[in-house]
mmCIF file of C-alpha atoms in Angstrom:
data_model
loop_
_atom_site.group_PDB
_atom_site.id
_atom_site.type_symbol
_atom_site.label_atom_id
_atom_site.label_comp_id
_atom_site.label_asym_id
_atom_site.label_seq_id
_atom_site.Cartn_x
_atom_site.Cartn_y
_atom_site.Cartn_z
ATOM 1 C CA UNK E 19 -6.031 -0.164 8.889
ATOM 2 C CA UNK E 20 -8.465 1.538 11.260
ATOM 3 C CA UNK E 21 -11.468 0.307 9.292
ATOM 4 C CA UNK E 22 -10.794 -3.191 10.582
ATOM 5 C CA UNK E 23 -8.148 -3.028 13.329
ATOM 6 C CA UNK E 24 -6.821 -0.770 16.070
ATOM 7 C CA UNK E 25 -3.203 -0.069 16.941
ATOM 8 C CA UNK E 26 -0.402 1.688 15.035
ATOM 9 C CA UNK E 27 -1.442 3.700 12.016
ATOM 10 C CA UNK E 28 -5.021 4.129 13.295
ATOM 11 C CA UNK E 29 -6.960 6.815 15.126
ATOM 12 C CA UNK E 30 -8.412 6.700 18.620
ATOM 13 C CA UNK E 31 -11.599 4.649 18.763
ATOM 14 C CA UNK E 32 -10.987 2.757 15.537
ATOM 15 C CA UNK E 33 -12.415 0.403 14.444
ATOM 16 C CA UNK E 34 -15.151 0.171 17.113
ATOM 17 C CA UNK E 35 -16.552 3.618 16.337
ATOM 18 C CA UNK E 36 -17.576 2.338 12.894
ATOM 19 C CA UNK E 37 -19.603 -0.536 14.364
ATOM 20 C CA UNK E 38 -21.839 0.951 17.096
ATOM 21 C CA UNK E 39 -23.958 -2.211 17.253
ATOM 22 C CA UNK E 40 -20.870 -4.362 17.672
ATOM 23 C CA UNK E 41 -21.590 -6.225 14.425
ATOM 24 C CA UNK E 42 -18.932 -6.084 11.733
ATOM 25 C CA UNK E 43 -20.271 -5.353 8.265
ATOM 26 C CA UNK E 44 -17.165 -4.412 6.271
ATOM 27 C CA UNK E 45 -14.725 -6.674 4.456
ATOM 28 C CA UNK E 46 -12.000 -6.154 1.869
ATOM 29 C CA UNK E 47 -9.873 -8.207 -0.502
ATOM 30 C CA UNK E 48 -6.919 -5.787 -0.516
ATOM 31 C CA UNK E 49 -4.774 -6.249 2.592
ATOM 32 C CA UNK E 50 -4.559 -3.322 4.970
ATOM 33 C CA UNK E 51 -1.638 -0.931 5.124
ATOM 34 C CA UNK E 52 -0.043 -2.694 8.071
ATOM 35 C CA UNK E 53 1.283 -5.169 5.506
ATOM 36 C CA UNK E 54 2.409 -2.384 3.186
ATOM 37 C CA UNK E 55 4.162 -0.525 5.999
ATOM 38 C CA UNK E 56 5.929 -3.726 7.013
ATOM 39 C CA UNK E 57 6.897 -4.505 3.418
ATOM 40 C CA UNK E 58 8.342 -1.021 2.990
ATOM 41 C CA UNK E 59 10.469 -1.501 6.094
ATOM 42 C CA UNK E 60 11.685 -4.903 4.921
ATOM 43 C CA UNK E 61 12.573 -3.380 1.543
ATOM 44 C CA UNK E 62 14.553 -0.603 3.238
ATOM 45 C CA UNK E 63 16.439 -3.214 5.248
ATOM 46 C CA UNK E 64 17.224 -5.259 2.124
ATOM 47 C CA UNK E 65 18.545 -2.126 0.427
ATOM 48 C CA UNK E 66 20.949 -1.589 3.305
ATOM 49 C CA UNK E 67 19.354 1.654 4.436
ATOM 50 C CA UNK E 68 20.040 2.638 8.040
ATOM 51 C CA UNK E 69 18.900 6.254 8.527
ATOM 52 C CA UNK E 70 15.518 7.194 7.068
ATOM 53 C CA UNK E 71 13.682 10.515 7.226
ATOM 54 C CA UNK E 72 9.911 10.081 6.974
ATOM 55 C CA UNK E 73 7.582 12.641 5.406
ATOM 56 C CA UNK E 74 3.771 12.570 5.469
ATOM 57 C CA UNK E 75 1.057 14.664 3.851
ATOM 58 C CA UNK E 76 -0.879 14.792 7.183
ATOM 59 C CA UNK E 77 -3.948 13.114 5.672
ATOM 60 C CA UNK E 78 -5.448 9.920 7.101
ATOM 61 C CA UNK E 79 -3.803 7.600 4.590
ATOM 62 C CA UNK E 80 -0.463 9.370 4.440
ATOM 63 C CA UNK E 81 0.014 9.818 8.165
ATOM 64 C CA UNK E 82 -1.109 6.244 8.772
ATOM 65 C CA UNK E 83 1.259 4.604 6.317
ATOM 66 C CA UNK E 84 4.129 6.872 7.424
ATOM 67 C CA UNK E 85 3.571 5.853 11.049
ATOM 68 C CA UNK E 86 3.398 2.173 10.153
ATOM 69 C CA UNK E 87 6.546 2.292 8.054
ATOM 70 C CA UNK E 88 8.424 4.067 10.848
ATOM 71 C CA UNK E 89 7.296 1.526 13.444
ATOM 72 C CA UNK E 90 8.307 -1.498 11.383
ATOM 73 C CA UNK E 91 11.561 0.106 10.236
ATOM 74 C CA UNK E 92 12.608 0.651 13.841
ATOM 75 C CA UNK E 93 11.885 -3.031 14.510
ATOM 76 C CA UNK E 94 14.411 -3.779 11.768
ATOM 77 C CA UNK E 95 17.047 -1.597 13.433
ATOM 78 C CA UNK E 96 16.628 1.347 11.053
ATOM 79 C CA UNK E 97 16.936 4.788 12.645
ATOM 80 C CA UNK E 98 13.991 7.092 11.961
ATOM 81 C CA UNK E 99 15.296 10.656 11.915
ATOM 82 C CA UNK E 100 11.902 12.358 11.845
ATOM 83 C CA UNK E 101 8.293 12.076 10.709
ATOM 84 C CA UNK E 102 7.383 15.493 9.369
ATOM 85 C CA UNK E 103 4.501 16.915 7.357
ATOM 86 C CA UNK E 104 4.974 18.375 3.903
ATOM 87 C CA UNK E 105 2.694 21.248 2.930
ATOM 88 C CA UNK E 106 0.881 20.414 -0.286
ATOM 89 C CA UNK E 107 0.429 24.139 -0.956
ATOM 90 C CA UNK E 108 4.115 25.000 -0.765
ATOM 91 C CA UNK E 109 5.814 26.545 -3.784
ATOM 92 C CA UNK E 110 9.201 25.126 -2.794
ATOM 93 C CA UNK E 111 10.580 22.302 -0.658
ATOM 94 C CA UNK E 112 14.204 23.447 -0.775
ATOM 95 C CA UNK E 113 14.344 24.177 2.961
ATOM 96 C CA UNK E 114 12.828 20.769 3.722
ATOM 97 C CA UNK E 115 15.462 19.108 1.543
ATOM 98 C CA UNK E 116 18.170 21.046 3.369
ATOM 99 C CA UNK E 117 16.853 19.855 6.719
ATOM 100 C CA UNK E 118 16.850 16.253 5.537
ATOM 101 C CA UNK E 119 20.349 16.559 4.092
ATOM 102 C CA UNK E 120 21.614 17.969 7.399
ATOM 103 C CA UNK E 121 20.114 14.980 9.247
ATOM 104 C CA UNK E 122 22.412 12.591 7.392
ATOM 105 C CA UNK E 123 19.555 10.494 6.029
ATOM 106 C CA UNK E 124 20.353 7.861 3.430
ATOM 107 C CA UNK E 125 16.682 7.602 2.406
ATOM 108 C CA UNK E 126 13.343 9.412 2.561
ATOM 109 C CA UNK E 127 10.010 7.625 2.892
ATOM 110 C CA UNK E 128 7.157 9.642 1.381
ATOM 111 C CA UNK E 129 3.961 8.751 3.217
ATOM 112 C CA UNK E 130 1.264 10.401 1.141
ATOM 113 C CA UNK E 131 -0.159 10.747 -2.343
ATOM 114 C CA UNK E 132 1.142 12.083 -5.633
ATOM 115 C CA UNK E 133 -1.834 14.456 -5.867
ATOM 116 C CA UNK E 134 -0.571 16.515 -2.903
ATOM 117 C CA UNK E 135 2.083 18.354 -4.926
ATOM 118 C CA UNK E 136 4.077 15.137 -5.024
ATOM 119 C CA UNK E 137 5.828 15.856 -8.294
ATOM 120 C CA UNK E 138 7.258 19.134 -7.018
ATOM 121 C CA UNK E 139 8.234 17.480 -3.728
ATOM 122 C CA UNK E 140 10.235 14.772 -5.500
ATOM 123 C CA UNK E 141 11.919 17.297 -7.807
ATOM 124 C CA UNK E 142 13.034 19.506 -4.915
ATOM 125 C CA UNK E 143 14.157 16.562 -2.784
ATOM 126 C CA UNK E 144 16.215 15.124 -5.614
ATOM 127 C CA UNK E 145 17.743 18.524 -6.366
ATOM 128 C CA UNK E 146 18.611 19.126 -2.724
ATOM 129 C CA UNK E 147 19.676 15.628 -1.712
ATOM 130 C CA UNK E 148 21.503 14.456 -4.800
ATOM 131 C CA UNK E 149 21.280 11.074 -6.498
ATOM 132 C CA UNK E 150 22.515 8.904 -3.635
ATOM 133 C CA UNK E 151 19.657 9.415 -1.149
ATOM 134 C CA UNK E 152 17.027 6.759 -1.837
ATOM 135 C CA UNK E 153 13.371 7.745 -2.199
ATOM 136 C CA UNK E 154 10.691 5.248 -1.141
ATOM 137 C CA UNK E 155 6.922 5.527 -1.412
ATOM 138 C CA UNK E 156 3.745 3.486 -0.866
ATOM 139 C CA UNK E 157 0.831 3.075 -3.280
ATOM 140 C CA UNK E 158 -0.176 6.708 -2.830
ATOM 141 C CA UNK E 159 2.324 7.226 -5.638
ATOM 142 C CA UNK E 160 0.358 5.056 -8.041
ATOM 143 C CA UNK E 161 -0.416 4.945 -10.825
ATOM 144 C CA UNK E 162 3.346 5.147 -11.139
ATOM 145 C CA UNK E 163 2.846 6.844 -14.497
ATOM 146 C CA UNK E 164 1.407 9.837 -12.602
ATOM 147 C CA UNK E 165 4.526 10.047 -10.428
ATOM 148 C CA UNK E 166 6.760 9.863 -13.508
ATOM 149 C CA UNK E 167 4.697 12.528 -15.249
ATOM 150 C CA UNK E 168 4.722 14.798 -12.205
ATOM 151 C CA UNK E 169 8.357 14.439 -11.190
ATOM 152 C CA UNK E 170 10.028 13.717 -14.518
ATOM 153 C CA UNK E 171 13.602 12.480 -14.337
ATOM 154 C CA UNK E 172 13.686 13.176 -10.580
ATOM 155 C CA UNK E 173 11.508 10.070 -10.076
ATOM 156 C CA UNK E 174 14.205 7.780 -11.483
ATOM 157 C CA UNK E 175 15.375 5.097 -9.024
ATOM 158 C CA UNK E 176 12.452 5.729 -6.636
ATOM 159 C CA UNK E 177 10.937 2.555 -5.175
ATOM 160 C CA UNK E 178 7.135 2.335 -4.921
ATOM 161 C CA UNK E 179 5.180 -0.434 -3.226
ATOM 162 C CA UNK E 180 1.668 -1.546 -4.078
ATOM 163 C CA UNK E 181 -0.463 -4.156 -2.297
ATOM 164 C CA UNK E 182 -1.066 -7.208 -4.412
ATOM 165 C CA UNK E 183 0.461 -9.334 -7.119
ATOM 166 C CA UNK E 184 1.345 -8.112 -10.647
ATOM 167 C CA UNK E 185 -1.317 -9.232 -13.104
ATOM 168 C CA UNK E 186 1.206 -11.096 -15.249
ATOM 169 C CA UNK E 187 2.155 -13.283 -12.277
ATOM 170 C CA UNK E 188 -1.353 -14.525 -11.497
ATOM 171 C CA UNK E 189 -2.039 -18.190 -12.169
ATOM 172 C CA UNK E 190 -5.122 -20.397 -12.402
ATOM 173 C CA UNK E 191 -8.312 -18.377 -12.101
ATOM 174 C CA UNK E 192 -6.299 -15.173 -12.041
ATOM 175 C CA UNK E 193 -4.588 -15.839 -15.349
ATOM 176 C CA UNK E 194 -7.907 -16.838 -16.873
ATOM 177 C CA UNK E 195 -9.437 -13.530 -15.794
ATOM 178 C CA UNK E 196 -6.479 -11.469 -17.029
ATOM 179 C CA UNK E 197 -6.427 -13.246 -20.400
ATOM 180 C CA UNK E 198 -10.170 -12.765 -20.838
ATOM 181 C CA UNK E 199 -10.016 -9.100 -19.830
ATOM 182 C CA UNK E 200 -7.079 -8.458 -22.154
ATOM 183 C CA UNK E 201 -8.870 -10.070 -25.075
ATOM 184 C CA UNK E 202 -12.064 -8.107 -24.436
ATOM 185 C CA UNK E 203 -10.488 -4.719 -23.696
ATOM 186 C CA UNK E 204 -7.362 -4.843 -25.837
ATOM 187 C CA UNK E 205 -5.104 -4.231 -22.829
ATOM 188 C CA UNK E 206 -4.192 -5.908 -19.563
ATOM 189 C CA UNK E 207 -6.163 -4.863 -16.478
ATOM 190 C CA UNK E 208 -4.792 -2.470 -13.898
ATOM 191 C CA UNK E 209 -3.785 -4.409 -10.741
ATOM 192 C CA UNK E 210 -6.662 -2.879 -8.774
ATOM 193 C CA UNK E 211 -9.105 -3.929 -11.498
ATOM 194 C CA UNK E 212 -8.237 -7.506 -10.596
ATOM 195 C CA UNK E 213 -9.067 -6.819 -6.944
ATOM 196 C CA UNK E 214 -12.344 -5.147 -7.882
ATOM 197 C CA UNK E 215 -13.287 -8.279 -9.823
ATOM 198 C CA UNK E 216 -12.408 -10.499 -6.866
ATOM 199 C CA UNK E 217 -14.414 -8.257 -4.541
ATOM 200 C CA UNK E 218 -17.407 -8.730 -6.827
ATOM 201 C CA UNK E 219 -16.915 -12.497 -6.675
ATOM 202 C CA UNK E 220 -16.779 -12.440 -2.878
ATOM 203 C CA UNK E 221 -19.963 -10.381 -2.706
ATOM 204 C CA UNK E 222 -21.845 -12.534 -5.222
ATOM 205 C CA UNK E 223 -20.869 -15.667 -3.299
ATOM 206 C CA UNK E 224 -22.129 -14.086 -0.067
ATOM 207 C CA UNK E 225 -25.410 -13.179 -1.774
ATOM 208 C CA UNK E 226 -25.774 -16.737 -3.034
ATOM 209 C CA UNK E 227 -25.435 -18.033 0.532
ATOM 210 C CA UNK E 228 -27.402 -15.262 2.236
ATOM 211 C CA UNK E 229 -30.230 -14.838 -0.231
ATOM 212 C CA UNK E 230 -32.341 -11.701 0.061
ATOM 213 C CA UNK E 231 -31.553 -11.205 3.762
ATOM 214 C CA UNK E 232 -29.222 -8.197 3.856
ATOM 215 C CA UNK E 233 -27.911 -8.953 7.356
ATOM 216 C CA UNK E 234 -27.253 -12.569 6.401
ATOM 217 C CA UNK E 235 -25.353 -11.501 3.294
ATOM 218 C CA UNK E 236 -23.197 -9.214 5.425
ATOM 219 C CA UNK E 237 -22.569 -12.053 7.849
ATOM 220 C CA UNK E 238 -21.646 -14.414 5.030
ATOM 221 C CA UNK E 239 -18.824 -12.111 3.903
ATOM 222 C CA UNK E 240 -16.944 -13.315 6.968
ATOM 223 C CA UNK E 241 -17.427 -16.946 5.902
ATOM 224 C CA UNK E 242 -15.617 -16.340 2.627
ATOM 225 C CA UNK E 243 -13.314 -19.170 1.570
ATOM 226 C CA UNK E 244 -12.085 -18.686 -1.994
ATOM 227 C CA UNK E 245 -10.251 -21.533 -3.706
ATOM 228 C CA UNK E 246 -8.431 -20.880 -6.999
ATOM 229 C CA UNK E 247 -10.028 -17.484 -7.277
ATOM 230 C CA UNK E 248 -8.652 -14.576 -9.259
ATOM 231 C CA UNK E 249 -6.219 -13.896 -6.409
ATOM 232 C CA UNK E 250 -5.688 -17.526 -5.474
ATOM 233 C CA UNK E 251 -6.751 -19.162 -2.190
ATOM 234 C CA UNK E 252 -7.800 -16.937 0.706
ATOM 235 C CA UNK E 253 -10.329 -16.318 3.448
ATOM 236 C CA UNK E 254 -11.780 -13.230 5.114
ATOM 237 C CA UNK E 255 -10.866 -13.153 8.797
ATOM 238 C CA UNK E 256 -13.016 -12.059 11.739
ATOM 239 C CA UNK E 257 -11.899 -8.447 11.293
ATOM 240 C CA UNK E 258 -12.923 -8.353 7.639
ATOM 241 C CA UNK E 259 -9.380 -8.549 6.267
ATOM 242 C CA UNK E 260 -8.047 -10.949 3.672
ATOM 243 C CA UNK E 261 -5.568 -13.605 4.726
ATOM 244 C CA UNK E 262 -3.337 -12.662 1.777
ATOM 245 C CA UNK E 263 -0.523 -10.191 2.442
ATOM 246 C CA UNK E 264 1.749 -9.916 -0.589
ATOM 247 C CA UNK E 265 3.073 -6.502 -1.630
ATOM 248 C CA UNK E 266 4.696 -5.719 -4.987
ATOM 249 C CA UNK E 267 7.785 -3.544 -5.306
ATOM 250 C CA UNK E 268 8.417 -1.382 -8.373
ATOM 251 C CA UNK E 269 11.264 0.956 -9.276
ATOM 252 C CA UNK E 270 11.297 3.818 -11.744
ATOM 253 C CA UNK E 271 14.084 3.210 -14.236
ATOM 254 C CA UNK E 272 14.750 5.504 -17.199
ATOM 255 C CA UNK E 273 11.286 6.968 -16.893
ATOM 256 C CA UNK E 274 9.531 3.599 -16.832
ATOM 257 C CA UNK E 275 8.019 1.557 -14.012
ATOM 258 C CA UNK E 276 9.860 -1.723 -13.516
ATOM 259 C CA UNK E 277 8.674 -4.618 -11.379
ATOM 260 C CA UNK E 278 11.355 -5.644 -8.884
ATOM 261 C CA UNK E 279 9.931 -8.312 -6.563
ATOM 262 C CA UNK E 280 7.132 -9.226 -4.195
ATOM 263 C CA UNK E 281 7.405 -9.140 -0.416
ATOM 264 C CA UNK E 282 5.095 -11.039 1.923
ATOM 265 C CA UNK E 283 5.708 -9.965 5.537
ATOM 266 C CA UNK E 284 5.284 -12.687 8.117
ATOM 267 C CA UNK E 285 2.070 -12.215 10.089
ATOM 268 C CA UNK E 286 4.081 -12.434 13.311
ATOM 269 C CA UNK E 287 6.170 -9.464 12.156
ATOM 270 C CA UNK E 288 3.075 -7.420 11.287
ATOM 271 C CA UNK E 289 1.213 -8.224 14.501
ATOM 272 C CA UNK E 290 4.265 -8.131 16.744
#
């Protein structure tokens, strides 16, 4: 979030420290993690969870998304029992699982990435907490296949969110792109491949309007207005963020990733 906005989940001085001239020159087509944190909280509420222990890997992404989830969860009346770091170099997380079990948590939110010993963390949490404590994670646990490979059966029933819309749910220009990609490559694109393609479209459109003037091209990114694009209809706002905010929810079932639903947090909830 701190690349484009200040506030929760960001560091002191963000985003102004990235733009010393005061001119914004960064834009993105994937919504920032404020939406993902909010969607995670809304999911927890829908699941009936009331007491959540939050873990983070202490890195910029992990700590940020953990903080955002905790903030939005509290807005939904969910009690946050702690926001604690896990050590990616640890050989065991049994004591951490014991601490969480003693807290009476009915869920654990894992703010971090699978690469930081995530498979071992999930295995030890599941062993120490039993099957009834729900595990939740953001897109740091994607590709979900990596989480399944790392944690094995312990990953079953874990919910994982990912910004964006599943490729098989895209319509119009999105479906056309997915069908063409699938025909050319012999497989459907990864969800983030779709966003990379849309980012290229946004940039090419800005170049068409700005010509060979680099500053003008940068300026034109903020005049983006895509209609029936790969991702549908959207604009880039004054901060450089997309006006889209849908997050997909997946669950690991029997060792396979299963799409559950999409959640689109209201902007008033995210900004409030």
